[in-house]
Coordinates of C-alpha atoms (C1' of nucleotides) in Angstrom, one line a residue:
Chain Q
X1 CA -53.2 -77.2 -14.0
X2 CA -50.5 -75.5 -16.0
X3 CA -48.8 -72.1 -15.3
X4 CA -50.0 -71.2 -18.8
X5 CA -53.4 -71.8 -17.5
X6 CA -52.8 -69.4 -14.6
X7 CA -51.6 -66.7 -17.0
X8 CA -54.6 -67.4 -19.2
X9 CA -56.9 -66.9 -16.2
X10 CA -55.3 -63.6 -15.3
X11 CA -55.9 -62.5 -18.9
X12 CA -59.5 -63.6 -18.7
X13 CA -60.1 -61.8 -15.4
X14 CA -58.6 -58.7 -16.8
X15 CA -60.6 -58.6 -20.0
X16 CA -63.6 -60.4 -18.9
X17 CA -64.0 -61.3 -22.5
X18 CA -62.7 -64.5 -24.0
X19 CA -62.2 -63.1 -27.5
X20 CA -60.0 -60.3 -26.2
X21 CA -58.1 -62.4 -23.7
X22 CA -57.4 -64.9 -26.4
X23 CA -55.9 -62.3 -28.6
X24 CA -53.6 -61.1 -25.9
X25 CA -52.5 -64.7 -25.3
X26 CA -52.0 -65.4 -29.0
X27 CA -54.5 -68.3 -29.0
X28 CA -57.9 -68.9 -30.4
X29 CA -61.0 -68.3 -28.3
X30 CA -62.0 -71.9 -28.5
X31 CA -58.7 -73.0 -27.1
X32 CA -59.1 -70.5 -24.2
X33 CA -62.6 -71.7 -23.6
X34 CA -61.5 -75.2 -23.3
X35 CA -58.6 -74.3 -21.0
X36 CA -61.0 -72.4 -18.8
X37 CA -63.4 -75.4 -18.7
X38 CA -60.5 -77.6 -17.7
X39 CA -59.4 -75.2 -15.0
X40 CA -62.9 -75.2 -13.6
X41 CA -63.0 -79.0 -13.7
X42 CA -59.7 -79.2 -11.8
X43 CA -60.6 -76.5 -9.4
X44 CA -63.9 -78.2 -8.7
X45 CA -66.0 -75.1 -9.1
X46 CA -67.3 -72.6 -11.7
X47 CA -64.8 -69.8 -11.9
X48 CA -66.5 -67.5 -14.4
X49 CA -70.1 -66.4 -14.6
X50 CA -71.1 -66.7 -18.3
X51 CA -74.6 -65.4 -17.9
X52 CA -73.7 -61.9 -18.6
X53 CA -71.5 -60.0 -20.9
X54 CA -69.0 -58.8 -19.8
X55 CA -68.1 -62.0 -18.0
X56 CA -67.9 -61.9 -14.3
X57 CA -65.7 -63.9 -11.8
X58 CA -67.5 -66.0 -9.3
X59 CA -66.4 -66.0 -5.7
X60 CA -64.3 -69.1 -6.5
X61 CA -63.0 -67.3 -9.5
X62 CA -61.8 -64.4 -7.5
X63 CA -60.0 -66.8 -5.1
X64 CA -58.5 -68.6 -8.0
X65 CA -57.3 -65.3 -9.5
X66 CA -55.5 -64.6 -6.3
X67 CA -54.0 -68.0 -6.2
X68 CA -52.9 -67.6 -9.8
X69 CA -51.4 -64.2 -9.2
X70 CA -49.6 -65.3 -6.1
X71 CA -48.3 -68.5 -7.6
X72 CA -47.0 -66.9 -10.7
X73 CA -45.3 -64.1 -8.7
X74 CA -43.8 -66.7 -6.4
X75 CA -42.4 -68.6 -9.4
X76 CA -41.2 -65.5 -11.1
X77 CA -39.3 -64.6 -7.9
X78 CA -37.9 -68.0 -7.6
X79 CA -36.6 -67.9 -11.2
X80 CA -34.9 -64.6 -10.8
X81 CA -33.5 -65.7 -7.5
X82 CA -31.9 -68.9 -8.8
X83 CA -31.3 -68.3 -12.5
X84 CA -27.8 -69.5 -12.9
X85 CA -27.6 -69.3 -16.6
X86 CA -27.4 -65.7 -15.9
X87 CA -23.9 -64.5 -15.6
X88 CA -22.4 -66.7 -18.2
X89 CA -23.5 -64.7 -21.1
X90 CA -22.6 -61.2 -21.8
X91 CA -22.2 -59.1 -24.8
X92 CA -24.7 -57.1 -26.8
X93 CA -27.4 -57.8 -29.3
X94 CA -29.0 -55.4 -31.6
X95 CA -32.7 -56.1 -32.2
X96 CA -34.7 -54.5 -34.8
X97 CA -38.5 -54.5 -34.4
X98 CA -41.5 -52.7 -35.8
X99 CA -43.4 -50.4 -33.5
X100 CA -46.3 -52.7 -33.6
X101 CA -44.4 -55.8 -32.8
X102 CA -43.0 -54.0 -29.9
X103 CA -46.4 -53.8 -28.4
X104 CA -47.4 -57.4 -28.8
X105 CA -44.3 -59.5 -28.7
X106 CA -41.4 -57.5 -27.6
X107 CA -42.6 -57.0 -24.1
X108 CA -43.0 -60.7 -23.3
X109 CA -39.8 -61.7 -25.1
X110 CA -37.7 -59.0 -23.4
X111 CA -39.0 -59.7 -20.0
X112 CA -38.0 -63.3 -20.2
X113 CA -34.7 -62.6 -21.9
X114 CA -33.6 -59.9 -19.5
X115 CA -34.4 -62.1 -16.6
X116 CA -32.2 -64.8 -17.7
X117 CA -29.4 -62.9 -19.4
X118 CA -29.2 -59.6 -17.5
X119 CA -25.7 -59.0 -18.7
X120 CA -26.5 -59.0 -22.3
X121 CA -26.9 -55.4 -23.5
X122 CA -29.9 -55.1 -25.8
X123 CA -30.1 -52.3 -28.3
X124 CA -33.5 -52.1 -29.7
X125 CA -34.3 -50.2 -32.8
X126 CA -37.9 -49.7 -33.8
X127 CA -38.7 -48.8 -37.3
X128 CA -40.7 -49.8 -40.4
X129 CA -41.4 -53.4 -41.1
X130 CA -40.1 -53.0 -44.6
X131 CA -36.6 -52.5 -43.3
X132 CA -36.4 -55.4 -41.0
X133 CA -35.0 -58.1 -43.2
X134 CA -32.5 -55.8 -44.9
X135 CA -31.2 -54.6 -41.5
X136 CA -30.5 -58.2 -40.6
X137 CA -28.8 -58.9 -43.9
X138 CA -26.6 -55.9 -43.7
X139 CA -25.8 -56.8 -40.1
X140 CA -27.1 -53.5 -38.9
X141 CA -29.1 -55.7 -36.6
X142 CA -28.4 -59.1 -35.2
X143 CA -32.0 -60.1 -35.1
X144 CA -35.3 -58.7 -36.1
X145 CA -38.9 -59.3 -35.2
X146 CA -40.5 -59.2 -38.6
X147 CA -42.9 -60.9 -41.0
X148 CA -41.5 -63.8 -42.8
X149 CA -40.8 -62.8 -46.4
X150 CA -42.1 -64.9 -49.3
X151 CA -38.7 -66.2 -50.1
X152 CA -36.4 -66.2 -47.1
X153 CA -32.9 -65.2 -48.3
X154 CA -30.6 -68.2 -48.2
X155 CA -28.4 -67.0 -45.4
X156 CA -31.3 -66.2 -43.0
X157 CA -33.2 -68.3 -40.5
X158 CA -36.7 -67.6 -39.3
X159 CA -38.8 -68.7 -36.3
X160 CA -42.5 -68.0 -36.4
X161 CA -44.1 -66.8 -33.2
X162 CA -47.6 -66.1 -34.5
X163 CA -49.4 -65.6 -37.7
X164 CA -51.3 -62.4 -38.5
X165 CA -53.6 -62.0 -41.4
X166 CA -53.2 -59.1 -43.8
X167 CA -56.4 -57.1 -43.9
X168 CA -58.2 -54.6 -46.1
X169 CA -59.5 -51.8 -43.9
X170 CA -61.9 -49.0 -44.7
X171 CA -63.4 -46.1 -42.9
X172 CA -66.4 -47.0 -40.8
X173 CA -68.8 -44.6 -42.5
X174 CA -70.4 -46.4 -45.4
X175 CA -70.3 -43.6 -47.9
X176 CA -67.0 -42.1 -47.0
X177 CA -65.4 -44.0 -49.9
X178 CA -68.1 -44.0 -52.6
X179 CA -66.4 -46.6 -54.7
X180 CA -67.2 -49.2 -52.0
X181 CA -70.9 -48.6 -52.2
X182 CA -71.4 -50.6 -55.5
X183 CA -72.5 -54.1 -55.4
X184 CA -69.5 -55.2 -57.4
X185 CA -66.5 -53.2 -56.3
X186 CA -64.2 -51.9 -59.1
X187 CA -61.0 -52.2 -57.2
X188 CA -59.0 -50.2 -59.7
X189 CA -61.1 -47.2 -58.8
X190 CA -60.8 -47.5 -55.0
X191 CA -58.3 -45.0 -53.5
X192 CA -55.7 -47.0 -51.6
X193 CA -53.4 -46.1 -48.8
X194 CA -50.4 -48.4 -48.9
X195 CA -47.0 -49.0 -47.6
X196 CA -44.3 -47.5 -49.8
X197 CA -42.5 -50.8 -49.9
X198 CA -42.1 -54.0 -48.0
X199 CA -43.8 -57.3 -47.8
X200 CA -47.3 -55.9 -47.3
X201 CA -46.9 -53.8 -50.4
X202 CA -45.7 -56.6 -52.5
X203 CA -48.6 -58.8 -51.6
X204 CA -51.1 -56.0 -52.3
X205 CA -49.5 -55.4 -55.7
X206 CA -49.6 -59.1 -56.4
X207 CA -53.2 -59.3 -55.4
X208 CA -54.1 -56.5 -57.9
X209 CA -51.9 -58.0 -60.5
X210 CA -53.8 -61.3 -60.2
X211 CA -56.9 -59.4 -61.2
X212 CA -55.2 -57.7 -64.0
X213 CA -55.3 -54.3 -62.4
X214 CA -53.1 -51.8 -60.8
X215 CA -54.3 -50.1 -57.6
X216 CA -55.4 -46.5 -57.6
X217 CA -52.9 -45.2 -55.0
X218 CA -54.1 -42.3 -53.0
X219 CA -51.2 -42.2 -50.6
X220 CA -48.0 -44.2 -49.8
X221 CA -46.7 -44.1 -46.3
X222 CA -43.8 -45.5 -44.5
X223 CA -45.0 -47.7 -41.6
X224 CA -48.2 -49.5 -41.2
X225 CA -49.3 -47.6 -38.2
X226 CA -50.0 -44.4 -40.1
X227 CA -52.1 -46.3 -42.6
X228 CA -54.7 -47.0 -40.0
X229 CA -54.9 -43.4 -39.1
X230 CA -55.2 -42.2 -42.7
X231 CA -57.9 -44.7 -43.4
X232 CA -59.7 -43.6 -40.2
X233 CA -59.7 -40.1 -41.6
X234 CA -61.6 -41.4 -44.6
X235 CA -59.1 -40.9 -47.4
X236 CA -59.4 -44.5 -48.7
X237 CA -58.9 -48.2 -48.2
X238 CA -55.7 -49.5 -46.6
X239 CA -54.0 -52.8 -46.0
X240 CA -52.4 -53.7 -42.7
X241 CA -51.6 -56.8 -40.7
X242 CA -54.2 -57.7 -38.1
X243 CA -51.5 -57.2 -35.5
X244 CA -51.2 -53.6 -36.4
X245 CA -54.9 -53.0 -36.5
X246 CA -55.4 -54.6 -33.1
X247 CA -53.0 -52.4 -31.4
X248 CA -54.0 -49.2 -33.1
X249 CA -56.0 -46.7 -31.1
X250 CA -57.8 -46.0 -34.3
X251 CA -59.0 -49.5 -34.7
X252 CA -62.6 -48.7 -33.8
X253 CA -62.7 -46.0 -36.5
X254 CA -62.2 -48.5 -39.3
X255 CA -63.8 -51.7 -40.5
X256 CA -62.3 -54.8 -42.1
X257 CA -63.4 -55.6 -45.6
X258 CA -63.6 -59.2 -46.5
X259 CA -62.1 -59.8 -49.9
X260 CA -61.8 -62.8 -52.0
X261 CA -59.2 -64.3 -52.2
X262 CA -57.7 -63.2 -49.0
X263 CA -54.2 -61.8 -48.9
X264 CA -51.6 -64.3 -47.7
X265 CA -51.2 -63.8 -44.0
X266 CA -48.0 -62.6 -42.3
X267 CA -46.0 -64.9 -40.2
X268 CA -44.5 -62.8 -37.5
X269 CA -41.4 -64.1 -35.8
X270 CA -37.7 -63.8 -35.2
X271 CA -35.2 -63.5 -38.1
X272 CA -31.5 -63.7 -38.0
X273 CA -28.5 -64.7 -40.1
X274 CA -28.2 -68.5 -40.0
X275 CA -24.5 -68.3 -39.5
X276 CA -24.9 -66.1 -36.5
X277 CA -27.3 -68.6 -34.9
X278 CA -24.3 -70.4 -33.6
X279 CA -23.5 -67.6 -31.3
X280 CA -24.5 -68.2 -27.8
X281 CA -26.3 -64.9 -27.5
X282 CA -28.6 -65.6 -30.5
X283 CA -29.2 -69.1 -29.4
X284 CA -30.3 -67.8 -26.0
X285 CA -32.7 -65.4 -27.6
X286 CA -33.9 -68.0 -30.0
X287 CA -34.7 -70.4 -27.2
X288 CA -36.4 -67.7 -25.1
X289 CA -38.8 -67.1 -27.9
X290 CA -40.6 -70.4 -27.8
X291 CA -41.6 -70.8 -24.3
Chain O
X1 CA -44.9 -75.9 -15.4
X2 CA -47.7 -78.2 -14.5
X3 CA -49.1 -79.0 -11.1
X4 CA -48.3 -82.6 -11.9
X5 CA -44.7 -81.5 -12.2
X6 CA -44.8 -80.0 -8.8
X7 CA -46.1 -83.3 -7.4
X8 CA -43.4 -85.1 -9.3
X9 CA -40.8 -82.9 -7.8
X10 CA -42.0 -83.4 -4.3
X11 CA -41.8 -87.2 -4.9
X12 CA -38.3 -86.7 -6.2
X13 CA -37.2 -84.7 -3.3
X14 CA -38.7 -87.3 -0.9
X15 CA -37.1 -90.3 -2.5
X16 CA -34.0 -88.7 -4.0
X17 CA -34.1 -91.5 -6.5
X18 CA -35.8 -91.3 -9.8
X19 CA -36.7 -94.9 -10.1
X20 CA -38.5 -95.0 -6.8
X21 CA -40.2 -91.7 -7.3
X22 CA -41.4 -92.8 -10.7
X23 CA -43.0 -95.8 -9.1
X24 CA -44.9 -93.8 -6.6
X25 CA -46.1 -91.6 -9.4
X26 CA -47.1 -94.4 -11.6
X27 CA -44.9 -93.3 -14.5
X28 CA -41.6 -94.5 -16.0
X29 CA -38.3 -93.3 -14.9
X30 CA -37.5 -91.9 -18.3
X31 CA -40.7 -89.8 -18.3
X32 CA -39.8 -88.5 -14.9
X33 CA -36.3 -87.7 -16.0
X34 CA -37.6 -85.7 -18.9
X35 CA -40.1 -83.9 -16.7
X36 CA -37.4 -82.9 -14.3
X37 CA -35.2 -81.7 -17.2
X38 CA -38.1 -79.5 -18.4
X39 CA -38.7 -78.2 -14.9
X40 CA -35.1 -77.2 -14.7
X41 CA -35.3 -75.6 -18.1
X42 CA -38.3 -73.6 -17.0
X43 CA -37.0 -72.7 -13.6
X44 CA -33.7 -71.6 -15.2
X45 CA -31.5 -73.5 -12.9
X46 CA -30.4 -77.0 -12.1
X47 CA -32.6 -78.3 -9.3
X48 CA -31.1 -81.7 -8.6
X49 CA -27.5 -82.7 -8.2
X50 CA -26.9 -85.9 -10.2
X51 CA -23.3 -86.4 -9.2
X52 CA -24.2 -88.5 -6.3
X53 CA -26.5 -91.3 -5.4
X54 CA -28.7 -90.7 -3.6
X55 CA -29.6 -87.5 -5.5
X56 CA -29.3 -84.2 -3.8
X57 CA -31.3 -81.1 -4.1
X58 CA -29.4 -78.0 -5.1
X59 CA -30.1 -74.7 -3.4
X60 CA -32.4 -73.8 -6.2
X61 CA -34.0 -77.2 -5.9
X62 CA -34.7 -76.6 -2.2
X63 CA -36.3 -73.3 -3.0
X64 CA -38.3 -74.9 -5.8
X65 CA -39.5 -77.6 -3.4
X66 CA -40.8 -75.0 -1.1
X67 CA -42.5 -73.2 -3.9
X68 CA -44.1 -76.5 -5.1
X69 CA -45.2 -77.4 -1.6
X70 CA -46.7 -74.1 -0.9
X71 CA -48.4 -73.8 -4.3
X72 CA -49.9 -77.3 -4.1
X73 CA -51.1 -76.7 -0.6
X74 CA -52.6 -73.4 -1.6
X75 CA -54.4 -75.0 -4.5
X76 CA -55.6 -77.8 -2.4
X77 CA -57.0 -75.4 0.1
X78 CA -58.6 -73.4 -2.7
X79 CA -60.3 -76.5 -4.0
X80 CA -61.7 -77.6 -0.7
X81 CA -62.9 -74.0 -0.1
X82 CA -64.8 -73.6 -3.3
X83 CA -65.8 -77.1 -4.3
X84 CA -69.5 -76.6 -5.2
X85 CA -70.1 -79.9 -6.7
X86 CA -70.0 -81.0 -3.1
X87 CA -73.4 -81.0 -1.6
X88 CA -75.3 -82.2 -4.6
X89 CA -74.4 -85.8 -4.3
X90 CA -75.2 -87.9 -1.4
X91 CA -75.8 -91.5 -0.8
X92 CA -73.5 -94.4 -0.2
X93 CA -71.1 -96.5 -2.2
X94 CA -69.6 -99.8 -1.3
X95 CA -66.1 -100.2 -2.6
X96 CA -64.2 -103.5 -2.5
X97 CA -60.5 -103.4 -2.7
X98 CA -57.5 -105.6 -2.1
X99 CA -55.2 -104.7 0.7
X100 CA -52.4 -104.0 -1.7
X101 CA -54.5 -101.7 -3.9
X102 CA -55.4 -99.9 -0.8
X103 CA -51.8 -98.8 -0.4
X104 CA -51.1 -97.6 -3.8
X105 CA -54.4 -96.5 -5.4
X106 CA -57.0 -96.2 -2.7
X107 CA -55.4 -93.3 -0.8
X108 CA -55.1 -91.0 -3.8
X109 CA -58.5 -91.9 -5.1
X110 CA -60.3 -91.5 -1.8
X111 CA -58.6 -88.2 -1.0
X112 CA -59.9 -86.7 -4.2
X113 CA -63.3 -88.2 -4.0
X114 CA -64.0 -87.3 -0.4
X115 CA -63.0 -83.8 -1.0
X116 CA -65.5 -83.4 -3.8
X117 CA -68.2 -85.5 -2.5
X118 CA -68.0 -85.4 1.3
X119 CA -71.7 -86.4 1.6
X120 CA -71.2 -89.7 0.0
X121 CA -70.8 -92.4 2.5
X122 CA -68.1 -94.8 1.5
X123 CA -68.0 -98.3 2.8
X124 CA -64.7 -99.8 2.1
X125 CA -64.1 -103.6 2.2
X126 CA -60.7 -104.9 1.8
X127 CA -60.2 -108.5 1.0
X128 CA -58.6 -111.0 -1.4
X129 CA -58.3 -110.0 -5.0
X130 CA -59.9 -113.2 -6.1
X131 CA -63.2 -112.1 -4.7
X132 CA -63.3 -108.6 -6.2
X133 CA -65.1 -109.3 -9.4
X134 CA -67.7 -111.6 -7.9
X135 CA -68.5 -109.1 -5.2
X136 CA -69.4 -106.6 -7.9
X137 CA -71.4 -109.1 -9.8
X138 CA -73.4 -110.1 -6.8
X139 CA -73.9 -106.5 -5.9
X140 CA -72.2 -107.0 -2.6
X141 CA -70.1 -104.1 -3.8
X142 CA -70.9 -101.2 -6.1
X143 CA -67.4 -101.0 -7.4
X144 CA -64.1 -102.7 -6.9
X145 CA -60.4 -101.9 -7.4
X146 CA -59.2 -105.1 -9.0
X147 CA -57.2 -106.6 -11.8
X148 CA -59.0 -106.9 -15.1
X149 CA -60.1 -110.5 -15.7
X150 CA -59.2 -112.2 -18.9
X151 CA -62.8 -112.0 -20.1
X152 CA -64.7 -109.2 -18.5
X153 CA -68.3 -110.5 -17.7
X154 CA -70.7 -108.9 -20.1
X155 CA -72.5 -106.7 -17.6
X156 CA -69.3 -105.2 -16.1
X157 CA -67.3 -102.2 -17.1
X158 CA -63.6 -101.7 -16.4
X159 CA -61.3 -98.7 -16.2
X160 CA -57.6 -99.3 -16.1
X161 CA -55.6 -97.2 -13.8
X162 CA -52.2 -98.9 -14.1
X163 CA -50.7 -102.1 -15.3
X164 CA -48.7 -104.4 -13.0
X165 CA -46.7 -107.3 -14.2
X166 CA -47.2 -110.7 -12.6
X167 CA -43.9 -112.0 -11.2
X168 CA -42.2 -115.2 -10.0
X169 CA -40.5 -114.6 -6.8
X170 CA -38.0 -116.7 -4.9
X171 CA -36.1 -116.5 -1.6
X172 CA -33.0 -114.4 -1.9
X173 CA -30.7 -117.2 -0.7
X174 CA -29.6 -119.2 -3.8
X175 CA -29.8 -122.6 -2.3
X176 CA -32.9 -122.3 -0.2
X177 CA -34.8 -123.9 -3.1
X178 CA -32.5 -126.5 -4.5
X179 CA -34.6 -127.1 -7.5
X180 CA -33.7 -123.6 -8.8
X181 CA -30.0 -124.3 -8.8
X182 CA -30.0 -126.4 -12.0
X183 CA -29.1 -124.8 -15.3
X184 CA -32.4 -125.9 -16.7
X185 CA -35.1 -125.6 -14.1
X186 CA -37.6 -128.4 -14.0
X187 CA -40.6 -126.4 -13.0
X188 CA -42.8 -129.3 -12.2
X189 CA -40.4 -130.0 -9.3
X190 CA -40.3 -126.5 -7.8
X191 CA -42.4 -126.1 -4.7
X192 CA -44.8 -123.2 -5.4
X193 CA -46.8 -121.0 -3.1
X194 CA -49.9 -119.9 -5.0
X195 CA -53.2 -118.2 -4.4
X196 CA -56.0 -120.5 -3.8
X197 CA -58.0 -119.0 -6.6
X198 CA -58.4 -115.9 -8.6
X199 CA -56.9 -114.4 -11.7
X200 CA -53.3 -114.8 -10.5
X201 CA -53.9 -118.5 -10.0
X202 CA -55.6 -119.0 -13.3
X203 CA -52.7 -117.5 -15.1
X204 CA -50.1 -119.6 -13.3
X205 CA -52.1 -122.7 -14.0
X206 CA -52.3 -121.7 -17.7
X207 CA -48.6 -121.0 -17.8
X208 CA -47.8 -124.5 -16.5
X209 CA -50.4 -126.1 -18.7
X210 CA -48.7 -124.5 -21.7
X211 CA -45.6 -126.4 -20.8
X212 CA -47.5 -129.5 -20.3
X213 CA -47.0 -129.7 -16.6
X214 CA -48.8 -129.2 -13.4
X215 CA -47.2 -127.2 -10.6
X216 CA -45.9 -128.8 -7.5
X217 CA -47.9 -126.9 -5.0
X218 CA -46.4 -126.5 -1.6
X219 CA -48.9 -124.1 -0.2
X220 CA -52.1 -122.4 -1.3
X221 CA -53.0 -119.2 0.5
X222 CA -55.8 -116.6 0.3
X223 CA -54.4 -113.2 -0.5
X224 CA -51.2 -112.3 -2.3
X225 CA -49.7 -110.5 0.6
X226 CA -49.0 -113.7 2.5
X227 CA -47.3 -115.3 -0.5
X228 CA -44.5 -112.8 -0.2
X229 CA -44.0 -113.7 3.4
X230 CA -44.0 -117.4 2.8
X231 CA -41.6 -117.1 0.0
X232 CA -39.3 -114.9 2.1
X233 CA -39.3 -117.7 4.7
X234 CA -37.9 -120.0 2.0
X235 CA -40.6 -122.5 1.5
X236 CA -40.7 -122.1 -2.3
X237 CA -41.4 -119.9 -5.3
X238 CA -44.4 -117.7 -5.5
X239 CA -46.3 -115.6 -8.0
X240 CA -47.5 -112.1 -7.2
X241 CA -48.3 -108.9 -9.0
X242 CA -45.5 -106.4 -9.0
X243 CA -47.8 -104.0 -7.0
X244 CA -48.0 -106.4 -4.1
X245 CA -44.3 -107.0 -4.1
X246 CA -43.5 -103.3 -4.1
X247 CA -45.6 -102.7 -1.1
X248 CA -44.5 -105.7 0.9
X249 CA -42.2 -105.1 3.8
X250 CA -40.7 -108.5 2.8
X251 CA -39.7 -107.3 -0.7
X252 CA -36.1 -107.2 0.1
X253 CA -36.1 -110.8 1.3
X254 CA -37.1 -112.1 -2.1
X255 CA -35.8 -111.9 -5.6
X256 CA -37.6 -111.8 -8.9
X257 CA -37.1 -114.7 -11.3
X258 CA -37.2 -113.9 -15.0
X259 CA -39.1 -116.6 -16.8
X260 CA -39.9 -117.1 -20.4
X261 CA -42.6 -116.4 -21.5
X262 CA -43.7 -113.9 -19.0
X263 CA -47.0 -114.1 -17.3
X264 CA -49.6 -111.8 -18.7
X265 CA -49.6 -108.6 -16.6
X266 CA -52.4 -107.5 -14.4
X267 CA -54.3 -104.4 -15.4
X268 CA -55.4 -102.8 -12.1
X269 CA -58.4 -100.5 -12.2
X270 CA -62.0 -99.8 -11.3
X271 CA -64.7 -102.3 -12.0
X272 CA -68.4 -101.8 -11.8
X273 CA -71.7 -103.0 -13.3
X274 CA -72.2 -101.3 -16.6
X275 CA -75.8 -100.6 -15.7
X276 CA -74.9 -99.0 -12.4
X277 CA -72.5 -96.6 -14.2
X278 CA -75.5 -94.4 -15.0
X279 CA -75.8 -93.6 -11.3
X280 CA -74.4 -90.2 -10.4
X281 CA -72.4 -91.7 -7.6
X282 CA -70.6 -94.1 -9.7
X283 CA -70.0 -91.6 -12.5
X284 CA -68.5 -89.3 -9.9
X285 CA -66.1 -92.0 -8.8
X286 CA -65.3 -93.0 -12.3
X287 CA -64.4 -89.5 -13.3
X288 CA -62.3 -89.0 -10.2
X289 CA -60.2 -92.0 -11.1
X290 CA -58.7 -90.5 -14.2
X291 CA -57.1 -87.3 -13.0
Chain U
dC1 C1' -89.0 -62.1 -34.2
dG2 C1' -84.6 -61.6 -36.3
dA3 C1' -79.8 -59.7 -36.2
dC4 C1' -75.8 -59.7 -33.7
dC5 C1' -72.3 -60.9 -30.4
dT6 C1' -70.0 -64.2 -27.7
dA7 C1' -68.9 -68.8 -25.9
dT8 C1' -68.9 -73.6 -26.9
dT9 C1' -68.4 -78.1 -29.4
dG10 C1' -67.2 -81.6 -33.5
dC11 C1' -63.6 -82.8 -36.0
dA12 C1' -59.1 -83.2 -38.5
dT13 C1' -54.5 -81.9 -37.7
dT14 C1' -50.4 -80.8 -35.3
dT15 C1' -47.8 -81.0 -31.2
dT16 C1' -46.5 -83.1 -27.0
dT17 C1' -45.9 -86.8 -24.0
dT18 C1' -44.9 -91.4 -23.0
dG19 C1' -42.7 -96.0 -22.5
dC20 C1' -39.5 -99.2 -24.1
dA21 C1' -35.0 -100.3 -25.5
dA22 C1' -30.4 -98.8 -26.0
dT23 C1' -26.9 -95.9 -24.1
dA24 C1' -24.1 -93.4 -20.8
dC25 C1' -22.1 -92.8 -16.6
dA26 C1' -20.5 -93.7 -11.9
dA27 C1' -19.2 -96.4 -8.0
dC28 C1' -17.9 -101.0 -6.4
dT29 C1' -15.9 -105.6 -6.9
dT30 C1' -12.8 -108.8 -8.2
Chain D
dA1 C1' -7.5 -102.2 -14.3
dA2 C1' -11.6 -104.5 -16.3
dG3 C1' -16.0 -106.0 -15.3
dT4 C1' -20.4 -105.5 -12.7
dT5 C1' -24.1 -103.3 -10.8
dG6 C1' -27.1 -99.5 -10.1
dT7 C1' -28.5 -95.4 -11.8
dA8 C1' -30.0 -91.6 -15.1
dT9 C1' -30.6 -90.2 -19.9
dT10 C1' -31.6 -90.3 -25.0
dG11 C1' -33.6 -92.3 -29.8
dC12 C1' -37.6 -93.6 -31.5
dA13 C1' -42.3 -95.1 -32.6
dA14 C1' -46.8 -95.1 -30.5
dA15 C1' -50.3 -92.8 -27.8
dA16 C1' -52.4 -88.9 -25.9
dA17 C1' -53.4 -84.0 -25.7
dA18 C1' -53.9 -79.4 -27.5
dT19 C1' -55.1 -76.6 -31.2
dG20 C1' -57.7 -74.0 -34.8
dC21 C1' -61.4 -73.9 -37.9
dA22 C1' -66.1 -74.2 -38.8
dA23 C1' -70.5 -75.0 -37.2
dT24 C1' -73.6 -74.5 -33.2
dA25 C1' -75.8 -72.7 -29.1
dG26 C1' -77.1 -69.3 -26.0
dG27 C1' -77.6 -64.8 -25.1
dT28 C1' -79.0 -59.6 -25.8
dC29 C1' -80.6 -55.7 -28.3
dG30 C1' -83.1 -53.6 -31.7

DNA sequence: CGACCTATTGCATTTTTTGCAATACAACTT
DNA sequence: AAGTTGTATTGCAAAAAATGCAATAGGTCG
């Protein structure tokens, strides 16, 4: 039994849905299923009632949830009580991060980092993904949570935390975008809502170029988040990373189109100047990211 | 952080000696060292003071020990409270086991098994290792904890739990056995204390045969445990599995001789009739053994 | 009955763990 | 002071475990 298992179980008992829990945990549903099976094996009892959807905790499961909660809290408390690597480091780090990444990665990362290095002042800037890399290059930020660019500038280092596919999304209503109704979609006619710039835009442009077309751009916006909203309103088809879609309140108003070939997925992670990686502050953050 | 880590840490804090703790845990010292390092990493503090021998827990280590103790106990309690696989199985199993194995393996195995299958009546026979296999073959026992024979009889299955080298031991005093004092030992002259029969004896005989000699047998005894005592008394050189030596109160009165080539090590584990393995009772025991 | 949604399993791949041997380090001994 | 012993730690190759994808199974809802 691993503390990761305990966390996983808490996620399961919150969502009561393996697929959703697995997303929160950044792992596949099959992995989570197997972890759960192993937990049940080790606990010696069925913890989750699978007969129904949503899932339901058994009595044993409820007891186990309490055990997990209590144990993790106890460990958390222990860590903050004894962390000695604490006071050594101080200074400040400027971290740039997209709004979306701030939902899914930033919280975890910061919680761990602040606990260990409370004396490090963190300045967090949120903004558009397209800016992330340039902010690091221009030293406006020490580190960014961003998607890995196709070619990483020589002076930068990158550490992937999770992949996120790049998706075509359309309004849910089938006839909102009439160009999609045809059997063979003529993509050059489909109104697109795209980022003004950045990696996502580059990949979309390349995808169209590979088909010998240019996209019919209906709107260009700064920031992926707005794309979901505009698509939900029915103005056209958009392209966003899965991570953005998942965290959008509009997610249920749009649908994902499967296209062939797929756009190359994003790899979301930490990015910093290689040279700066020697600095204790950055090393600390780098190390914190993997656990 | 893994529950195995917690157990490992308890062992460390008991022995305050990695080598000893690692033996109790059936793992190598290097493994334990790395596990400890990882625990410290995850806990965010040094847990054990290495500057001295015996080791010493730091303050953080003491807190962590309490956390580990409490967590394991809580989990233990949870398991016994919810174990549902309990009532299904009932019946009886006859287990044969050497005295020595009863120290190092039986306790763990039984604890886990009884917890899950309290309705299974276990009849435990302890006796000499040499009998173990034949007891299973003759169905006098359903299963045995024994060393794996050179050629496993066709009808039997074996599951290794841990290896244990076969060692030459001599009295600590250098001149108690004068034949050992020479630069080149003439093994045919050394008085030996050997098992009457069994795998250990077979291997010793073979070792001598490979050198074209027969051993000079001073005493033959039934059961390895007595060999250690006799050797400690100074009557001659004996051969016992490391497991026996480790658990013997006489261990400090003897020393291990390094010989070339080494005797083939024992593989200690469970042994049962393959056919019987279909039985739910035996399957249960088999499964319990691996965790 | 079929379409759909969710969890589970087979399998190839990647990641992690492990033990052995070599090394490092400290306390004693000579 | 140099060597010896007893201990923990690290490099490295082998073994074991975890993981994701794709296929499958087991439901429920229309």
